[in-house]
Short mmCIF file of C-alpha atoms in Angstrom, two decimals:
data_model
loop_
_atom_site.label_atom_id
_atom_site.label_comp_id
_atom_site.label_asym_id
_atom_site.label_seq_id
_atom_site.Cartn_x
_atom_site.Cartn_y
_atom_site.Cartn_z
CA MET M 30 -15.07 -8.18 15.64
CA SER M 31 -14.97 -7.12 11.99
CA SER M 32 -11.94 -4.96 12.77
CA ILE M 33 -10.12 -8.16 13.73
CA ILE M 34 -10.91 -10.08 10.55
CA SER M 35 -11.14 -7.18 8.09
CA SER M 36 -8.86 -7.66 5.07
CA THR M 37 -7.26 -10.79 6.56
CA VAL M 38 -7.65 -12.60 3.22
CA SER M 39 -7.17 -9.67 0.85
CA ASP M 40 -8.04 -6.01 0.35
CA SER M 41 -9.99 -6.64 -2.86
CA LEU M 42 -13.17 -5.10 -1.40
CA SER M 43 -11.51 -2.46 0.75
CA GLY M 44 -13.53 0.74 0.93
CA LYS M 45 -16.65 -0.92 -0.49
CA LEU M 46 -20.03 -1.04 1.27
CA ILE M 47 -22.12 -4.08 0.44
CA VAL M 48 -25.76 -4.46 1.44
CA LEU M 49 -26.47 -8.14 2.06
CA ALA M 50 -30.20 -8.73 1.58
CA VAL M 51 -31.56 -11.97 3.02
CA THR M 52 -34.86 -13.63 2.09
CA GLY M 53 -36.80 -16.61 3.42
CA SER M 54 -34.85 -19.60 2.13
CA ILE M 55 -33.31 -22.13 4.48
CA ALA M 56 -30.02 -21.08 2.90
CA ALA M 57 -30.33 -17.92 5.00
CA VAL M 58 -28.32 -19.82 7.62
CA ARG M 59 -25.32 -19.50 5.29
CA THR M 60 -25.32 -15.70 5.34
CA VAL M 61 -23.36 -15.30 8.56
CA ASP M 62 -20.37 -16.96 6.89
CA LEU M 63 -20.96 -15.00 3.69
CA ALA M 64 -20.94 -11.69 5.53
CA ARG M 65 -17.68 -12.61 7.26
CA ASP M 66 -16.08 -13.68 3.98
CA LEU M 67 -16.88 -10.28 2.49
CA ILE M 68 -15.41 -8.54 5.52
CA ARG M 69 -12.26 -10.67 5.29
CA ARG M 70 -11.70 -9.02 1.91
CA GLY M 71 -12.12 -5.52 3.31
CA ALA M 72 -15.82 -4.81 2.72
CA THR M 73 -18.17 -3.07 5.09
CA VAL M 74 -21.40 -5.09 5.29
CA HIS M 75 -24.91 -3.91 6.19
CA CYS M 76 -27.79 -6.38 6.22
CA VAL M 77 -31.49 -6.14 5.40
CA MET M 78 -33.97 -8.97 5.99
CA SER M 79 -37.46 -9.90 4.90
CA CYS M 80 -39.99 -11.08 7.49
CA ALA M 81 -39.72 -14.61 6.06
CA ALA M 82 -35.93 -14.54 6.56
CA MET M 83 -36.38 -13.65 10.21
CA GLU M 84 -38.33 -16.86 10.71
CA ILE M 85 -35.20 -18.78 9.73
CA ILE M 86 -32.34 -16.73 11.17
CA HIS M 87 -32.48 -14.09 13.89
CA PRO M 88 -31.37 -10.54 13.02
CA TYR M 89 -28.96 -10.67 15.95
CA ALA M 90 -26.91 -13.27 14.06
CA LEU M 91 -26.39 -10.92 11.13
CA GLU M 92 -25.81 -7.97 13.44
CA TYR M 93 -23.05 -9.99 15.07
CA ALA M 94 -21.62 -11.04 11.69
CA SER M 95 -21.65 -7.55 10.19
CA GLU M 96 -21.22 -5.46 13.36
CA ASN M 97 -23.91 -3.16 12.04
CA PRO M 98 -27.63 -2.80 12.85
CA VAL M 99 -29.88 -4.95 10.65
CA VAL M 100 -32.77 -3.37 8.76
CA THR M 101 -35.93 -5.44 9.22
CA ARG M 102 -38.46 -2.78 8.22
CA ILE M 103 -38.45 0.51 6.36
CA THR M 104 -38.83 3.46 8.74
CA GLY M 105 -38.87 7.22 8.51
CA ARG M 106 -35.13 7.08 7.87
CA VAL M 107 -35.97 5.69 4.41
CA GLU M 108 -33.13 3.22 4.72
CA HIS M 109 -33.57 1.97 1.15
CA VAL M 110 -32.78 5.45 -0.18
CA GLU M 111 -29.94 6.00 2.28
CA PHE M 112 -28.17 2.91 0.99
CA CYS M 113 -29.43 2.26 -2.54
CA GLY M 114 -30.83 5.57 -3.72
CA VAL M 115 -29.08 7.97 -6.10
CA GLY M 116 -25.80 8.85 -4.42
CA GLY M 117 -26.51 6.32 -1.67
CA ARG M 118 -23.91 4.65 0.52
CA ALA M 119 -24.02 1.18 -1.05
CA ASP M 120 -21.63 0.04 -3.74
CA LEU M 121 -23.47 -3.26 -4.24
CA LEU M 122 -26.78 -4.88 -3.32
CA LEU M 123 -26.26 -8.62 -2.84
CA ILE M 124 -29.47 -10.64 -2.47
CA ALA M 125 -28.46 -14.00 -1.05
CA PRO M 126 -30.34 -16.20 -0.80
CA ALA M 127 -33.01 -15.06 -3.25
CA THR M 128 -36.27 -17.02 -3.20
CA ALA M 129 -38.56 -17.57 -6.17
CA ASN M 130 -41.01 -15.17 -4.52
CA THR M 131 -38.45 -12.37 -4.27
CA ILE M 132 -37.15 -12.98 -7.79
CA GLY M 133 -40.67 -12.72 -9.19
CA LYS M 134 -41.40 -9.51 -7.29
CA MET M 135 -38.14 -7.92 -8.43
CA ALA M 136 -38.87 -8.80 -12.05
CA CYS M 137 -42.31 -7.17 -11.80
CA GLY M 138 -41.23 -4.13 -9.81
CA ILE M 139 -43.16 -5.13 -6.68
CA ASP M 140 -41.66 -3.95 -3.40
CA ASP M 141 -43.64 -5.13 -0.40
CA THR M 142 -40.74 -6.34 1.78
CA PRO M 143 -37.63 -4.47 2.94
CA VAL M 144 -35.54 -6.56 0.53
CA THR M 145 -37.69 -5.88 -2.54
CA THR M 146 -37.87 -2.19 -1.64
CA TYR M 147 -34.09 -2.06 -1.56
CA ALA M 148 -34.02 -3.91 -4.90
CA THR M 149 -36.46 -1.55 -6.61
CA THR M 150 -34.47 1.44 -5.36
CA ALA M 151 -31.12 -0.02 -6.44
CA LEU M 152 -32.37 -0.91 -9.91
CA GLY M 153 -33.79 2.58 -10.31
CA SER M 154 -30.58 4.30 -9.25
CA GLY M 155 -27.96 2.19 -10.98
CA VAL M 156 -26.51 0.44 -7.93
CA PRO M 157 -25.12 -2.96 -9.06
CA VAL M 158 -27.33 -5.87 -8.00
CA VAL M 159 -26.38 -9.53 -7.59
CA VAL M 160 -29.01 -12.22 -7.07
CA VAL M 161 -28.12 -15.66 -5.68
CA PRO M 162 -31.12 -18.02 -6.08
CA ALA M 163 -31.79 -20.83 -3.61
CA MET M 164 -34.90 -23.04 -3.62
CA HIS M 165 -36.10 -26.54 -4.46
CA GLU M 166 -35.09 -27.65 -7.94
CA ALA M 167 -38.70 -27.98 -9.07
CA MET M 168 -39.31 -24.33 -8.20
CA TYR M 169 -36.11 -23.23 -9.92
CA ARG M 170 -37.13 -25.10 -13.09
CA HIS M 171 -40.56 -23.44 -13.20
CA PRO M 172 -40.84 -21.57 -16.53
CA ALA M 173 -42.00 -18.41 -14.78
CA VAL M 174 -39.00 -18.40 -12.43
CA LEU M 175 -36.58 -18.89 -15.34
CA LYS M 176 -38.38 -16.13 -17.24
CA ASN M 177 -38.10 -13.83 -14.24
CA LEU M 178 -34.37 -14.52 -13.93
CA ASP M 179 -33.96 -13.65 -17.61
CA ALA M 180 -35.92 -10.46 -17.01
CA LEU M 181 -33.57 -9.53 -14.18
CA ARG M 182 -30.54 -10.21 -16.37
CA SER M 183 -32.00 -7.90 -19.02
CA MET M 184 -32.12 -5.19 -16.34
CA GLY M 185 -28.40 -5.66 -15.66
CA VAL M 186 -28.76 -7.87 -12.60
CA VAL M 187 -25.99 -10.46 -12.21
CA VAL M 188 -27.30 -13.92 -11.34
CA VAL M 189 -24.96 -16.33 -9.58
CA GLY M 190 -26.49 -19.69 -10.43
CA PRO M 191 -27.21 -22.38 -7.85
CA ARG M 192 -25.68 -25.83 -7.36
CA ILE M 193 -28.19 -28.49 -8.40
CA GLU M 194 -27.90 -31.26 -5.81
CA GLU M 195 -30.35 -33.61 -4.07
CA GLU M 196 -33.28 -32.17 -6.03
CA LYS M 197 -32.47 -28.70 -4.71
CA ALA M 198 -31.10 -25.58 -6.32
CA LYS M 199 -28.69 -24.89 -3.47
CA ILE M 200 -27.16 -21.49 -2.88
CA ALA M 201 -23.85 -21.01 -4.68
CA ASP M 202 -20.64 -21.46 -2.74
CA ASN M 203 -19.35 -18.38 -0.95
CA THR M 204 -16.28 -18.46 -3.21
CA ASP M 205 -18.44 -17.90 -6.29
CA VAL M 206 -20.51 -15.16 -4.67
CA VAL M 207 -17.51 -13.29 -3.30
CA MET M 208 -15.75 -13.56 -6.66
CA GLU M 209 -18.71 -11.89 -8.38
CA ALA M 210 -18.64 -9.07 -5.84
CA GLU M 211 -14.90 -8.62 -6.40
CA ARG M 212 -15.38 -8.62 -10.18
CA LEU M 213 -18.19 -6.07 -10.12
CA LEU M 214 -16.44 -3.75 -7.67
CA GLY M 215 -12.90 -4.23 -8.95
CA PRO M 216 -10.98 -2.06 -11.44
CA GLY M 217 -12.32 -3.93 -14.48
CA ASP M 218 -9.05 -3.31 -16.30
CA LEU M 219 -9.32 -6.66 -18.13
CA ALA M 220 -12.97 -6.25 -19.08
CA GLY M 221 -13.57 -7.50 -22.61
CA LYS M 222 -10.33 -9.51 -22.65
CA LYS M 223 -10.00 -13.29 -23.01
CA VAL M 224 -7.12 -14.89 -21.13
CA LEU M 225 -5.90 -18.50 -21.32
CA VAL M 226 -3.99 -19.82 -18.31
CA THR M 227 -2.09 -23.10 -18.02
CA SER M 228 -1.39 -24.31 -14.52
CA GLY M 229 0.10 -27.04 -12.36
CA ALA M 230 2.00 -30.20 -13.16
CA THR M 231 1.30 -32.48 -16.08
CA ALA M 232 1.73 -36.25 -15.71
CA GLU M 233 3.12 -38.87 -18.09
CA LYS M 234 1.66 -42.36 -17.90
CA VAL M 235 4.13 -45.14 -17.05
CA ASP M 236 1.59 -47.97 -16.73
CA PRO M 237 -2.11 -48.16 -15.77
CA ILE M 238 -1.18 -47.21 -12.19
CA ARG M 239 2.02 -45.15 -12.21
CA ILE M 240 2.85 -41.72 -13.59
CA LEU M 241 5.85 -39.41 -13.89
CA THR M 242 5.15 -35.89 -12.68
CA ASN M 243 6.66 -33.02 -10.66
CA ARG M 244 6.03 -31.14 -7.42
CA ALA M 245 4.11 -28.17 -8.88
CA SER M 246 0.81 -27.68 -7.02
CA GLY M 247 -0.89 -25.34 -9.48
CA LYS M 248 -1.66 -22.83 -6.72
CA THR M 249 0.00 -19.94 -8.50
CA GLY M 250 -1.74 -20.67 -11.80
CA ALA M 251 -5.12 -20.99 -10.10
CA GLU M 252 -4.61 -17.69 -8.27
CA ILE M 253 -3.61 -16.01 -11.54
CA ALA M 254 -6.73 -17.30 -13.27
CA LEU M 255 -8.92 -16.08 -10.41
CA GLU M 256 -7.25 -12.67 -10.34
CA ALA M 257 -7.77 -12.25 -14.08
CA ARG M 258 -11.42 -13.14 -13.56
CA ARG M 259 -11.70 -10.59 -10.73
CA ARG M 260 -10.33 -7.94 -13.06
CA GLY M 261 -13.07 -8.61 -15.62
CA ALA M 262 -11.45 -11.06 -18.04
CA GLU M 263 -13.12 -14.10 -19.52
CA VAL M 264 -10.76 -16.83 -18.34
CA THR M 265 -10.07 -20.42 -19.37
CA LEU M 266 -7.83 -22.53 -17.13
CA VAL M 267 -6.11 -25.59 -18.63
CA HIS M 268 -4.77 -27.91 -15.95
CA ARG M 269 -4.77 -31.35 -14.39
CA GLY M 270 -6.81 -30.36 -11.34
CA HIS M 271 -10.53 -30.47 -10.68
CA LEU M 272 -10.98 -27.35 -8.55
CA GLY M 273 -14.53 -26.26 -9.40
CA LEU M 274 -13.45 -22.64 -9.82
CA PRO M 275 -15.92 -19.96 -10.97
CA LEU M 276 -14.45 -19.93 -14.46
CA ARG M 277 -14.07 -22.29 -17.42
CA GLU M 278 -11.75 -25.23 -16.74
CA ILE M 279 -10.28 -27.70 -19.25
CA PHE M 280 -8.88 -30.87 -17.69
CA VAL M 281 -5.80 -32.54 -19.18
CA GLU M 282 -3.17 -34.94 -17.91
CA SER M 283 -0.12 -35.21 -20.15
CA ALA M 284 2.05 -32.58 -21.79
CA GLU M 285 0.70 -33.63 -25.18
CA GLU M 286 -2.90 -33.27 -24.00
CA MET M 287 -2.15 -29.81 -22.61
CA GLY M 288 -0.48 -28.73 -25.84
CA CYS M 289 -3.40 -29.95 -27.95
CA ALA M 290 -5.93 -28.27 -25.65
CA VAL M 291 -4.07 -24.96 -25.72
CA LEU M 292 -3.71 -24.88 -29.49
CA ALA M 293 -7.36 -25.85 -29.97
CA GLU M 294 -8.45 -23.05 -27.65
CA LEU M 295 -6.29 -20.46 -29.36
CA GLU M 296 -7.57 -21.41 -32.81
CA GLY M 297 -9.40 -18.47 -34.35
CA GLY M 298 -7.51 -15.77 -32.48
CA LYS M 299 -10.21 -15.14 -29.86
CA TYR M 300 -7.75 -14.80 -26.96
CA HIS M 301 -5.82 -11.67 -26.08
CA ALA M 302 -3.23 -13.26 -23.80
CA MET M 303 -1.86 -16.56 -22.56
CA ILE M 304 -0.24 -17.07 -19.16
CA ALA M 305 1.87 -20.23 -19.26
CA ALA M 306 2.14 -21.00 -15.54
CA ALA M 307 2.06 -24.80 -15.91
CA ALA M 308 5.07 -26.93 -14.99
CA VAL M 309 4.90 -29.04 -18.14
CA SER M 310 6.73 -32.37 -18.18
CA ASP M 311 10.00 -32.17 -20.12
CA TYR M 312 10.06 -35.91 -20.78
CA THR M 313 7.55 -38.61 -21.64
CA LEU M 314 7.63 -42.32 -22.49
CA ALA M 315 5.71 -45.07 -24.21
CA PRO M 316 3.54 -46.47 -21.38
CA PHE M 317 3.34 -50.13 -20.49
CA ALA M 318 -0.04 -51.68 -21.24
CA GLU M 319 -0.08 -53.62 -17.95
CA LYS M 320 1.11 -52.86 -14.45
CA ILE M 321 4.87 -53.21 -14.09
CA LYS M 322 5.63 -55.88 -11.53
CA SER M 323 7.46 -54.59 -8.47
CA GLY M 324 10.91 -55.76 -7.47
CA GLY M 325 14.24 -55.53 -9.24
CA GLU M 326 15.72 -52.74 -11.30
CA LEU M 327 13.71 -50.94 -13.94
CA THR M 328 14.93 -48.88 -16.87
CA LEU M 329 12.62 -46.39 -18.57
CA ARG M 330 13.46 -44.80 -21.90
CA LEU M 331 12.40 -41.15 -21.85
CA SER M 332 11.98 -38.84 -24.81
CA PRO M 333 11.55 -35.06 -24.79
CA THR M 334 8.10 -33.52 -25.00
CA SER M 335 7.17 -30.78 -27.44
CA LYS M 336 7.43 -27.22 -26.14
CA ILE M 337 3.95 -25.69 -25.89
CA ILE M 338 5.10 -22.07 -25.95
CA GLY M 339 7.13 -22.71 -29.11
CA ALA M 340 4.06 -24.13 -30.86
CA VAL M 341 1.92 -21.23 -29.65
CA ARG M 342 4.43 -18.67 -30.88
CA SER M 343 4.61 -20.31 -34.33
CA SER M 344 0.85 -20.23 -34.82
CA HIS M 345 0.00 -17.03 -32.89
CA PRO M 346 2.89 -14.57 -33.21
CA ASP M 347 0.86 -11.56 -32.03
CA LEU M 348 -0.58 -13.15 -28.88
CA LYS M 349 0.63 -11.60 -25.63
CA VAL M 350 2.36 -14.38 -23.68
CA VAL M 351 3.52 -14.54 -20.07
CA GLY M 352 6.08 -17.27 -19.43
CA PHE M 353 7.52 -18.77 -16.25
CA LYS M 354 11.15 -19.72 -15.67
CA ALA M 355 12.02 -21.99 -12.75
CA GLU M 356 15.64 -22.61 -11.82
CA THR M 357 17.46 -23.98 -8.77
CA PHE M 358 20.16 -22.45 -6.56
CA LEU M 359 21.10 -19.49 -8.73
CA SER M 360 21.99 -15.94 -7.84
CA ASP M 361 19.46 -13.31 -8.86
CA ASP M 362 21.79 -12.15 -11.63
CA HIS M 363 22.00 -15.62 -13.13
CA LEU M 364 18.25 -16.15 -12.68
CA VAL M 365 17.53 -12.91 -14.53
CA SER M 366 19.97 -13.92 -17.28
CA ARG M 367 18.22 -17.26 -17.79
CA ALA M 368 14.83 -15.53 -17.80
CA ARG M 369 16.01 -13.02 -20.41
CA GLU M 370 17.24 -15.88 -22.60
CA SER M 371 13.80 -17.50 -22.38
CA MET M 372 12.14 -14.18 -23.15
CA GLU M 373 14.15 -13.66 -26.31
CA LYS M 374 13.95 -17.27 -27.49
CA ASN M 375 10.17 -17.47 -27.14
CA ARG M 376 9.38 -13.79 -27.76
CA LEU M 377 7.66 -13.50 -24.39
CA ASP M 378 6.15 -10.25 -23.19
CA ILE M 379 6.65 -11.03 -19.50
CA VAL M 380 8.69 -13.67 -17.67
CA VAL M 381 8.07 -14.69 -14.06
CA ALA M 382 11.27 -16.22 -12.69
CA ASN M 383 11.91 -17.96 -9.40
CA ASP M 384 14.42 -20.22 -7.73
CA VAL M 385 12.45 -23.30 -6.71
CA GLY M 386 15.50 -24.70 -4.96
CA LYS M 387 14.81 -22.14 -2.27
CA GLY M 388 11.06 -22.78 -2.04
CA GLY M 389 7.83 -22.15 -3.91
CA MET M 390 6.95 -25.62 -5.17
CA GLY M 391 3.77 -26.68 -3.37
CA THR M 392 4.04 -23.91 -0.77
CA GLU M 393 1.62 -21.09 0.07
CA ASP M 394 4.30 -18.42 -0.33
CA ASN M 395 6.94 -17.68 -2.93
CA ARG M 396 9.46 -15.13 -4.13
CA VAL M 397 9.52 -14.25 -7.82
CA LEU M 398 11.09 -11.75 -10.16
CA ILE M 399 8.79 -10.35 -12.85
CA LEU M 400 10.66 -9.22 -15.96
CA GLY M 401 9.24 -7.01 -18.70
CA ARG M 402 10.48 -6.54 -22.24
CA ASP M 403 11.27 -2.93 -21.37
CA GLY M 404 13.98 -4.11 -18.97
CA THR M 405 11.97 -3.66 -15.79
CA ILE M 406 12.40 -6.16 -12.95
CA SER M 407 9.99 -6.36 -10.02
CA GLU M 408 10.55 -8.49 -6.95
CA VAL M 409 7.42 -9.90 -5.27
CA CYS M 410 7.50 -11.90 -2.04
CA GLY M 411 4.53 -13.31 -0.20
CA ARG M 412 1.34 -15.27 -0.67
CA LYS M 413 0.67 -16.60 -4.14
CA ARG M 414 -2.46 -14.48 -4.42
CA MET M 415 -0.22 -11.42 -4.01
CA ILE M 416 2.09 -12.76 -6.72
CA ALA M 417 -0.90 -13.37 -8.99
CA LYS M 418 -2.01 -9.77 -8.53
CA ALA M 419 1.44 -8.51 -9.53
CA VAL M 420 1.49 -10.75 -12.63
CA ILE M 421 -1.93 -9.46 -13.73
CA ASP M 422 -0.87 -5.88 -13.03
CA ALA M 423 2.04 -6.42 -15.44
CA LEU M 424 -0.23 -8.03 -18.03
CA VAL M 425 -2.67 -5.10 -17.88
CA VAL M 426 0.19 -2.76 -18.80
CA VAL M 427 1.18 -4.95 -21.75
CA LEU M 428 -2.37 -5.22 -23.04
CA SER M 429 -2.97 -1.49 -22.73
#
């Protein structure tokens, strides 16, 4: 079955072997989906379970999900060494869910279950370890549990924090867990870099109910932010959405709010690059204090908004900036010409150009041309995640 779904979402984990270690939290029922999500990104998954986990989910379920035998006890094959020993087969040990009991044992070097034996071996051999806690909130707040999590972090363990809901520290969403696996096992070519991304449409208030906006969905910007995060960058996304992504988000509505947020973030020169993927409103207006009554003709007086990239360039001339240029119904030659004009005017390092008259606004797919200052032009067609990868590939070259 895994051959059918392998790499159907992406190839970000292709060639990687991940050991999924399951302990005795009720969140163990989520691990079938988690295993499949890892496989959908190209990973090979092997599972190991504690006795407590087997009281919640049967090993057959994880054998089905992973298409590999499940380790439920350590035998003469010394499975923990085979996978997590020096030179072992595993690229990552992912403990999800991790109970308070298992976290405490790992912190103290106790290995009396298959999962903790794998953990001790991985920590001793340098295999990356990710822990995903899941338990009642009262247990998670216990000073000893928090101390043990800090101890694990000091050992290099990555902790993917829980969602606090209904007095429970619920296991993190699969999206967050998979992202951490992709980040740890990815190229890391943006490690140590800070990247600011603007995304989606802004909206100008007409009255307390109505707004002026555009068709941009923000999908490309969100995918770019996620790809930069996968590649090791510290990412801030400025946009009008509320997506709950595993990175820092700043929520704005109008063009003015976005401009102020961007300039405030860039203050101090802590960012290495900005990717201006937002479709910022070109016009705004003085909003009506009360709802405009319907019926009859209406005239609105619009005034131009300030250009964010221009303000950024004035205050941060050395910042690497990726701009976007959207046009309608142009030939590629004319589209490239317009993109080059934008590049020179705003001193952009990269321009991503596309003809939105032919598609791309609000769709899952797009066709773009990526222009570099060295004269290179790359055509990318396909899913927006693929486009995001190409944009980040180009940014890595510029930053290096």
